[in-house]
XYZ file of C-alpha atoms in Angstrom:
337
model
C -2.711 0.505 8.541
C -5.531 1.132 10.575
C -8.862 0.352 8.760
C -10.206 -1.777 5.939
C -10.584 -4.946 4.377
C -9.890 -7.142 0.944
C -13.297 -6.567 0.727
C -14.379 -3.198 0.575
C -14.835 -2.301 -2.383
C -16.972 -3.897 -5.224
C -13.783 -2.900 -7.394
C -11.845 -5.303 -5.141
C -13.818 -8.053 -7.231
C -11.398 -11.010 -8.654
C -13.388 -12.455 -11.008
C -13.067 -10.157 -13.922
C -9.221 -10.252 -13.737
C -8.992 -13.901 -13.189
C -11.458 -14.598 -16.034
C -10.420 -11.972 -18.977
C -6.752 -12.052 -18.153
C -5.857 -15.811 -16.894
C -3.954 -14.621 -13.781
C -4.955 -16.169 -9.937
C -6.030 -13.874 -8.151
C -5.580 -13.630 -3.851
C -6.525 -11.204 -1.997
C -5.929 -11.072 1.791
C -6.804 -9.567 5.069
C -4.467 -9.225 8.450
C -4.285 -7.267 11.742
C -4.653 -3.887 11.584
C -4.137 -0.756 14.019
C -3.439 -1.860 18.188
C -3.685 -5.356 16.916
C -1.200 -5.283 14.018
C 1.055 -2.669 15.393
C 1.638 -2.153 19.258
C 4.836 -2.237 20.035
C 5.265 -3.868 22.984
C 9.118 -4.755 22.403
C 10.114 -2.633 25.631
C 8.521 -5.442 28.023
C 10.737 -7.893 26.416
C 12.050 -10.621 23.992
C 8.440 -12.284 24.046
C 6.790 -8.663 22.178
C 10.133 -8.902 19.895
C 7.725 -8.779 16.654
C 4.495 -7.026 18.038
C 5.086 -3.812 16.339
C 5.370 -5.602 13.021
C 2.673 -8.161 13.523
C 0.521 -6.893 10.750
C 3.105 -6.996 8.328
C 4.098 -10.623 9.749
C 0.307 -11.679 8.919
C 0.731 -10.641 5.289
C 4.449 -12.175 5.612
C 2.421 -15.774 6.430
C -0.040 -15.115 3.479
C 2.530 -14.745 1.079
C 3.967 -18.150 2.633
C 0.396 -19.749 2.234
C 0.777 -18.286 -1.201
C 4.122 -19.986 -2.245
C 2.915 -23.602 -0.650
C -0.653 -23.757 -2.035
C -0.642 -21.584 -5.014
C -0.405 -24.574 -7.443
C -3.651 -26.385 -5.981
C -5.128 -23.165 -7.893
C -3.407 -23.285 -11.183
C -0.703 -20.574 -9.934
C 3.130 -20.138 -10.197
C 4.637 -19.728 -6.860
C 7.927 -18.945 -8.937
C 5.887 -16.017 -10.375
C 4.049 -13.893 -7.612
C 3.384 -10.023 -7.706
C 1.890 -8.113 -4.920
C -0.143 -4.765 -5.511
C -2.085 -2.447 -3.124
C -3.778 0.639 -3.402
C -3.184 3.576 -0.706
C -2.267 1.826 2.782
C -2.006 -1.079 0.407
C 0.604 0.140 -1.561
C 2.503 1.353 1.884
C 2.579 -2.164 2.584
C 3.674 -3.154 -0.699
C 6.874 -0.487 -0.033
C 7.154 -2.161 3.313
C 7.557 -5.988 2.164
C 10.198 -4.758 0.019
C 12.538 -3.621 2.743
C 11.392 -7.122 4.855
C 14.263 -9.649 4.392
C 11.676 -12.211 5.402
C 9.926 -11.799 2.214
C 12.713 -11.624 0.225
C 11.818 -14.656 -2.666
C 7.931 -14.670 -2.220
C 7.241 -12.288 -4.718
C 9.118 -11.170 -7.920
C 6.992 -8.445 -8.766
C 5.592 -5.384 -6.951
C 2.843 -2.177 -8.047
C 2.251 0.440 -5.482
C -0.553 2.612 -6.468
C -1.260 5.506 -4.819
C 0.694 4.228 -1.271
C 4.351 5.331 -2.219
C 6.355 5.424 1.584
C 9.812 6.704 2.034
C 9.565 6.655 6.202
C 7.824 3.939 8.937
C 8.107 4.555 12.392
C 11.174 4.515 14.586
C 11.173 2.562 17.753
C 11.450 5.690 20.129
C 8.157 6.611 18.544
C 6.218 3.118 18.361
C 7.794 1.998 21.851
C 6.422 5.446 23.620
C 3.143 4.924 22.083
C 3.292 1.069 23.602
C 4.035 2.269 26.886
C 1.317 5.221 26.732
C -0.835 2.352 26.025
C -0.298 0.198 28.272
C -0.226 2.639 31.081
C -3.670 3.987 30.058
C -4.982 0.586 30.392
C -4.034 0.538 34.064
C -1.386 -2.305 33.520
C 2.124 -2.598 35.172
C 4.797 -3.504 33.504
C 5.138 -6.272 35.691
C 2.002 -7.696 34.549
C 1.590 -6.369 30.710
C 0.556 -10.137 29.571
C -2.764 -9.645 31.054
C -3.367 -6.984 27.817
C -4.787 -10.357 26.068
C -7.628 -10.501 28.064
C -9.016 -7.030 27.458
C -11.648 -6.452 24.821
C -10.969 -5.431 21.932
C -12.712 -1.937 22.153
C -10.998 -0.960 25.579
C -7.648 -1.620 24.142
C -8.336 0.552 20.682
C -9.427 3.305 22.640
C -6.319 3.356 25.014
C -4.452 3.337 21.766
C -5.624 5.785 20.208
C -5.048 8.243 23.516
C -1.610 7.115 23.364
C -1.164 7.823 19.420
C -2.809 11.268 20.183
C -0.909 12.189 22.977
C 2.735 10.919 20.963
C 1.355 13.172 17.583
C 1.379 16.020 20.429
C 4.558 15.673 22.264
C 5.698 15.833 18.643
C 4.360 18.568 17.970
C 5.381 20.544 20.831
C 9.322 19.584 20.523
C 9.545 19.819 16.545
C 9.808 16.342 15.960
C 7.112 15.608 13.865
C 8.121 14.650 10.250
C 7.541 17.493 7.720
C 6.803 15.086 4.697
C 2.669 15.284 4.786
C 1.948 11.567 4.707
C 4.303 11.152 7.250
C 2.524 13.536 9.499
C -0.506 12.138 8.671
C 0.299 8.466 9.298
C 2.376 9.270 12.240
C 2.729 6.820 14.654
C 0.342 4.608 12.337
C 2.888 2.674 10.557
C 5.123 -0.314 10.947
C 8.527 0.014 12.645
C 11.706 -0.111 11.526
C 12.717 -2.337 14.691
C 16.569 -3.692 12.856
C 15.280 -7.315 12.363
C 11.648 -7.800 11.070
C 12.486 -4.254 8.969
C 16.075 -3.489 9.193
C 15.901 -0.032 7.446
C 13.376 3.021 6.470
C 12.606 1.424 2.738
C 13.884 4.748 0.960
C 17.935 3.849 1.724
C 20.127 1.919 0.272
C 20.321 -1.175 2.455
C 16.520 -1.432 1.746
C 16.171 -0.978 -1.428
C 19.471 -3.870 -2.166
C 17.018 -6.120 -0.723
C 14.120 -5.742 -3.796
C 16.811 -4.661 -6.068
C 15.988 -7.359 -8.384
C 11.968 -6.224 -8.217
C 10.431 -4.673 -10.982
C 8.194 -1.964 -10.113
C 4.685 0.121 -11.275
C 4.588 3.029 -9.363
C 1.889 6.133 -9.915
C -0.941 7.820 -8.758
C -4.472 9.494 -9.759
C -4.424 13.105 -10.616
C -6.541 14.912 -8.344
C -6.309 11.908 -5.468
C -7.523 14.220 -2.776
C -7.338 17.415 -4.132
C -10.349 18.606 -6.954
C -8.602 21.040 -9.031
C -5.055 20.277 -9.119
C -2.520 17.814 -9.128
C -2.380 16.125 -5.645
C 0.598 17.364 -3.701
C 0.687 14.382 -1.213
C 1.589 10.929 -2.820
C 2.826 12.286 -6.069
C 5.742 13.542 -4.776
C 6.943 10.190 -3.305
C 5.957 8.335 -5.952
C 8.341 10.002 -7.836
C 11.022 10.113 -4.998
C 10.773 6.401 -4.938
C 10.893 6.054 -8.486
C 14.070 7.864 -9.256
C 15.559 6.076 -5.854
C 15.043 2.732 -7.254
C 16.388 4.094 -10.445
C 19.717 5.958 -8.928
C 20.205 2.853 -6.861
C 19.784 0.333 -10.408
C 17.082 -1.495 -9.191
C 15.181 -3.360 -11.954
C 12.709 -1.194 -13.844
C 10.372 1.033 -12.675
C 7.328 2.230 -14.753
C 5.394 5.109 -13.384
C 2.397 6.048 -14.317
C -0.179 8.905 -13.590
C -4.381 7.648 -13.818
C -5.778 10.982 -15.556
C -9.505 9.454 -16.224
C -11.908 11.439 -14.556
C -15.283 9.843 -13.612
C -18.704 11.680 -14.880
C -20.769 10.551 -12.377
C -22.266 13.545 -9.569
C -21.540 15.986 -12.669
C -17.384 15.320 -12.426
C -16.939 15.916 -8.908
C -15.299 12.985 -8.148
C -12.579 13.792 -10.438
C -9.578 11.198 -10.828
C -10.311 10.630 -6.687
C -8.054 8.393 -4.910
C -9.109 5.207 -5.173
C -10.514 5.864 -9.173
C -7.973 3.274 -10.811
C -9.464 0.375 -9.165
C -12.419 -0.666 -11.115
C -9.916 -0.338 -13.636
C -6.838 -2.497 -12.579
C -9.691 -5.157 -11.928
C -11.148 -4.858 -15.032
C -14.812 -3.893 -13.079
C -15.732 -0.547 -14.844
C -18.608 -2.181 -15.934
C -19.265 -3.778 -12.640
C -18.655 -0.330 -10.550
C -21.063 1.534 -12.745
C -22.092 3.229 -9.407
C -18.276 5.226 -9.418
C -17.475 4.988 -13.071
C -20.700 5.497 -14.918
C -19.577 1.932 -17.237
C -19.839 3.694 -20.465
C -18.188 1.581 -22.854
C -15.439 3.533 -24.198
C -14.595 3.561 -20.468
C -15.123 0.232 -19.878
C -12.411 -0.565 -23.110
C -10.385 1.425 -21.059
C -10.490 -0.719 -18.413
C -10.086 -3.795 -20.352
C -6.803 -2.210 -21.638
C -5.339 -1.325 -17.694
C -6.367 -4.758 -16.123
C -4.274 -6.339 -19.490
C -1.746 -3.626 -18.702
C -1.232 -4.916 -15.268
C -2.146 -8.894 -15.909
C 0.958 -8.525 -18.673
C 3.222 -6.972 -15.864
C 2.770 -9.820 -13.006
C 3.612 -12.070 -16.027
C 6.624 -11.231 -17.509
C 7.304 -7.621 -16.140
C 6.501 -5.936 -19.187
C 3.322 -3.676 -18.860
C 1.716 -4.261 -22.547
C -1.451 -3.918 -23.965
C -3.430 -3.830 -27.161
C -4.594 -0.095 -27.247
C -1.791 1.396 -25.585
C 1.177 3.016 -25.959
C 4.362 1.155 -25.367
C 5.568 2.135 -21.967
C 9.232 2.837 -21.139
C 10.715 2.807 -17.823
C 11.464 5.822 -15.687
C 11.924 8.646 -16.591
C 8.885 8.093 -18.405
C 5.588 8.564 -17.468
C 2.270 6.914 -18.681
C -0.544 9.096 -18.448
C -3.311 7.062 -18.435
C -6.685 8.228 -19.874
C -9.201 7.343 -22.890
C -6.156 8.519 -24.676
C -3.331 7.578 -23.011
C 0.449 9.155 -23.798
C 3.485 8.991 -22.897
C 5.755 11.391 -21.827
């Protein structure tokens, strides 16, 4: 939520996907950090949607989507999102948006699982710390459009420091590790643009009807173990959806480790990309592209092209995958269990 682009990454790459797998592919960029997520609501109705403006941007993209899709060969009838880390936060976050309830039918969070956004007594304070480190008055907040764009990031970020530290001090910063992490970082659950946090039940009876892939890498941040951050809430959200009766979930776990530096990268966060975009080959550089590997990737990209269209995750080469409670460990020889 706070740095980044669609283009990042040579694994970000479209055309491999597009061309070996006959899906359209979009990928899209919107406001991030004090310009996607100030909340400004406490100077009134006219800042109603500031805190959520990012989300709002990817809201209108998924619009653009549905209206234009066809000029491209696409279904708008038959959209799935995916992200990747923040990505797939946002991904969790669209599905507890009533205003993109019908633009997608489909949804894969990789890596980006998120139970918790901010509340409005957290993204409001971090407003007003803003603003008042800016030198504004609240009488005459509108003039915040005319300050550049570095002035306005720093003041931010003293305001998101000094919120993460009154938290601190009175206990009230979350215990869940990606929350504490992200705090203060995220959307906000404001009642209207996102009525609920996306882990209860009024949120997730708004993508009840959404099939999911949900997983993570093995090591993600960690080298010798099993990451202790996003695994845990992918598998929160995976049994939520599946207490609740949402439509399928399949979770998965990305065991491949890359050889490149002598295996030190591991199964990093961030190692399934090349592979859901079929660009092993392409991201030699973080993969190595040895061509059992790039098979592999072949067989994820189909995995994930057969998913967005029919919401069955199948693929020549691998093993059938069941819904939760089962897992797909995915490797050069991938099991289920």
């Amino acid at each position: 939520f706070r740095a980044g682009s669609g283009q990042e990454l040579i694994s970000y790459d479209g055309a491999s996907l597009a061309r070996n797998h006959g899906v359209v592919v979009v990928t899209l960029n919107h406001r991030l950090n004090v310009l996607g997520f100030l909340d400004l609501s406490a100077y009134g109705h006219k800042y109603a949607h500031s805190g959520n403006a990012g989300m709002l941007d990817i809201v209108k993209a998924l619009e653009w989507v549905r209206d234009n899709i066809s000029n491209f060969g696409g279904d708008p009838g038959n959209v799935t999102i995916f992200g990747q880390s923040g990505g797939g936060g946002k991904v969790c976050t669209l599905m507890a948006m009533p205003a993109a309830r019908g633009l997608f039918g489909k949804a894969i969070v990789q890596s980006g699982s998120i139970t918790e956004l901010a509340t409005t007594a957290c993204s409001r304070r971090i407003g007003t710390y803003t603003v008042e480190n800016l030198g504004l008055r609240a009488s005459g907040v509108d003039a915040i459009k005319d300050i550049p764009y570095e002035q306005l990031l720093a003041a931010y970020n003293k305001a998101l420091e000094r919120v993460r530290t009154e938290a601190r001090a009175d206990g009230t910063l979350p215990q869940n590790i990606l929350s504490m992490i992200l705090y203060g970082q995220t959307p906000v659950v404001d009642g209207v643009d996102i009525p609920a946090q996306p882990s209860t039940p009024q949120a997730l009876a708004l993508s009840k009807d959404i099939p999911v892939i949900i997983g993570t890498t093995y090591h993600e941040f960690t080298r010798d173990r099993e990451d202790p951050i996003f695994r845990p809430l992918a598998l929160q959200q995976a049994a939520d959806r599946s207490a609740a009766g949402c439509a399928p979930v399949y979770l998965y776990r990305f065991d491949w480790q890359s050889p490149v530096l002598d295996g030190a990268l591991g199964s990093t966060h961030c190692m399934e990309l090349p592979f859901v975009f079929d660009n092993v080959a392409l991201h030699c550089t973080l993969t190595g592209g040895w061509p059992d590997d790039v098979q592999l990737g072949h067989r994820v990209s189909a995995l994930w092209s057969s998913f967005a269209r029919d919401g069955r995750p199948e693929a020549d080469g691998m093993p059938q995958w069941e819904p939760y409670p089962k897992n797909l460990n995915i490797n050069t020889q991938s099991s289920i269990n």
